[in-house]
Amino acid sequence: MRAVIVDLLCVSPFYCAQLSESLNDAGLAVELASPRFYPEPDFLDGYPQSDWIADLAVHASRPRPLRLAVRAMEFPLNYARLAARIRARRYDVVHIQWIPFEDRTTRFMRD
């Protein structure tokens, strides 16, 4: 069974990492769809991360306005890639840890 843990803005990397590890230990093939956590960019290296995630903001950590602008550009790209992968039924389980505007942004999953 394939699962993806989604945190496209890297809001809760510590929780997502532990959840990924626990699901992996339970026998699921887990993929963590999250960009790197900018204060500790190497924190998620030990977890199976998605190779399709655009992750440029971690390189633009200073100044903060630049990092936020880059993250704002990354989000729609990563979101579109996630939607395509879900529509292609690449995952059996999709866990969305946090996504802004949930009612509008998860509409594609109801089809």
CSV table of C-alpha atoms in Angstrom, one decimal, residues 4-107:
chain,number,residue,atom,x,y,z
A,4,VAL,CA,1.8,10.2,0.9
A,5,ILE,CA,2.0,12.6,3.8
A,6,VAL,CA,1.3,16.1,2.5
A,7,ASP,CA,2.7,19.3,4.1
A,8,LEU,CA,3.3,21.6,1.2
A,9,LEU,CA,4.3,24.5,3.3
A,10,CYS,CA,6.4,22.5,5.8
A,11,VAL,CA,4.2,23.7,8.7
A,12,SER,CA,4.7,20.6,10.9
A,13,PRO,CA,7.8,18.8,9.7
A,14,PHE,CA,8.5,17.1,13.1
A,15,TYR,CA,5.0,15.5,13.2
A,16,CYS,CA,5.1,14.5,9.5
A,17,ALA,CA,8.5,12.9,9.9
A,18,GLN,CA,7.3,10.8,12.8
A,19,LEU,CA,4.1,9.9,11.1
A,20,SER,CA,6.0,8.8,8.0
A,21,GLU,CA,8.3,6.7,10.1
A,22,SER,CA,5.4,5.0,12.0
A,23,LEU,CA,3.5,4.2,8.8
A,24,ASN,CA,6.7,2.9,7.2
A,25,ASP,CA,7.3,0.6,10.2
A,26,ALA,CA,3.7,-0.6,9.8
A,27,GLY,CA,4.5,-1.8,6.3
A,28,LEU,CA,3.3,1.1,4.1
A,29,ALA,CA,5.4,2.5,1.4
A,30,VAL,CA,5.4,6.1,2.5
A,31,GLU,CA,6.4,9.3,0.7
A,32,LEU,CA,6.7,12.6,2.5
A,33,ALA,CA,5.5,15.5,0.2
A,34,SER,CA,7.1,18.4,2.0
A,35,PRO,CA,9.8,21.0,1.2
A,36,ARG,CA,12.7,21.2,3.6
A,37,PHE,CA,12.3,23.0,6.9
A,38,TYR,CA,14.4,26.1,6.4
A,39,PRO,CA,15.9,26.5,10.0
A,40,GLU,CA,17.0,22.8,9.9
A,41,PRO,CA,17.2,21.9,6.2
A,42,ASP,CA,18.8,18.5,6.8
A,43,PHE,CA,16.1,17.4,9.4
A,44,LEU,CA,14.0,15.5,6.8
A,45,ASP,CA,16.9,13.9,5.0
A,46,GLY,CA,16.4,10.5,6.7
A,47,TYR,CA,12.8,10.3,5.6
A,48,PRO,CA,11.5,9.2,2.1
A,49,GLN,CA,10.7,12.5,0.4
A,50,SER,CA,9.0,13.1,-2.9
A,51,ASP,CA,11.3,13.8,-5.7
A,52,TRP,CA,8.6,16.0,-7.5
A,53,ILE,CA,8.6,18.7,-4.8
A,54,ALA,CA,9.9,22.1,-5.9
A,55,ASP,CA,12.1,23.2,-3.0
A,56,LEU,CA,13.8,26.5,-3.6
A,57,ALA,CA,12.8,28.5,-0.5
A,58,VAL,CA,15.3,26.6,1.7
A,59,HIS,CA,18.0,28.2,-0.4
A,60,ALA,CA,16.5,31.7,0.0
A,61,SER,CA,16.1,31.6,3.8
A,62,ARG,CA,17.5,35.2,4.2
A,63,PRO,CA,16.0,37.7,4.0
A,64,ARG,CA,12.6,36.5,5.2
A,65,PRO,CA,10.5,38.4,2.6
A,66,LEU,CA,12.4,36.7,-0.2
A,67,ARG,CA,11.9,33.2,1.4
A,68,LEU,CA,8.2,33.8,1.8
A,69,ALA,CA,7.9,35.1,-1.8
A,70,VAL,CA,9.7,32.0,-3.1
A,71,ARG,CA,7.5,29.7,-1.0
A,72,ALA,CA,4.4,31.4,-2.3
A,73,MET,CA,5.6,30.6,-5.9
A,74,GLU,CA,6.4,27.0,-5.0
A,75,PHE,CA,3.1,26.2,-3.4
A,76,PRO,CA,0.9,26.3,-6.6
A,77,LEU,CA,3.5,24.3,-8.5
A,78,ASN,CA,3.7,21.6,-5.8
A,79,TYR,CA,-0.1,21.6,-5.4
A,80,ALA,CA,-0.6,21.1,-9.1
A,81,ARG,CA,1.9,18.2,-9.1
A,82,LEU,CA,0.2,16.7,-6.1
A,83,ALA,CA,-3.2,16.9,-7.8
A,84,ALA,CA,-1.9,15.2,-10.9
A,85,ARG,CA,-0.4,12.4,-8.9
A,86,ILE,CA,-3.6,11.9,-6.9
A,87,ARG,CA,-5.7,11.9,-10.1
A,88,ALA,CA,-3.4,9.3,-11.5
A,89,ARG,CA,-4.1,7.2,-8.5
A,90,ARG,CA,-0.5,6.8,-7.5
A,91,TYR,CA,-1.4,6.6,-3.8
A,92,ASP,CA,-3.8,4.4,-1.8
A,93,VAL,CA,-3.7,6.8,1.2
A,94,VAL,CA,-3.4,10.6,1.1
A,95,HIS,CA,-2.9,12.3,4.4
A,96,ILE,CA,-3.0,16.1,4.2
A,97,GLN,CA,-1.5,17.5,7.3
A,98,TRP,CA,-2.2,21.1,6.5
A,99,ILE,CA,-3.4,22.9,3.4
A,100,PRO,CA,-4.7,26.5,3.1
A,101,PHE,CA,-8.3,27.1,1.9
A,102,GLU,CA,-9.1,23.4,2.3
A,103,ASP,CA,-12.7,23.6,0.9
A,104,ARG,CA,-11.4,25.1,-2.4
A,105,THR,CA,-8.1,23.3,-2.7
A,106,THR,CA,-9.2,19.8,-2.0
A,107,ARG,CA,-12.2,19.8,-4.4
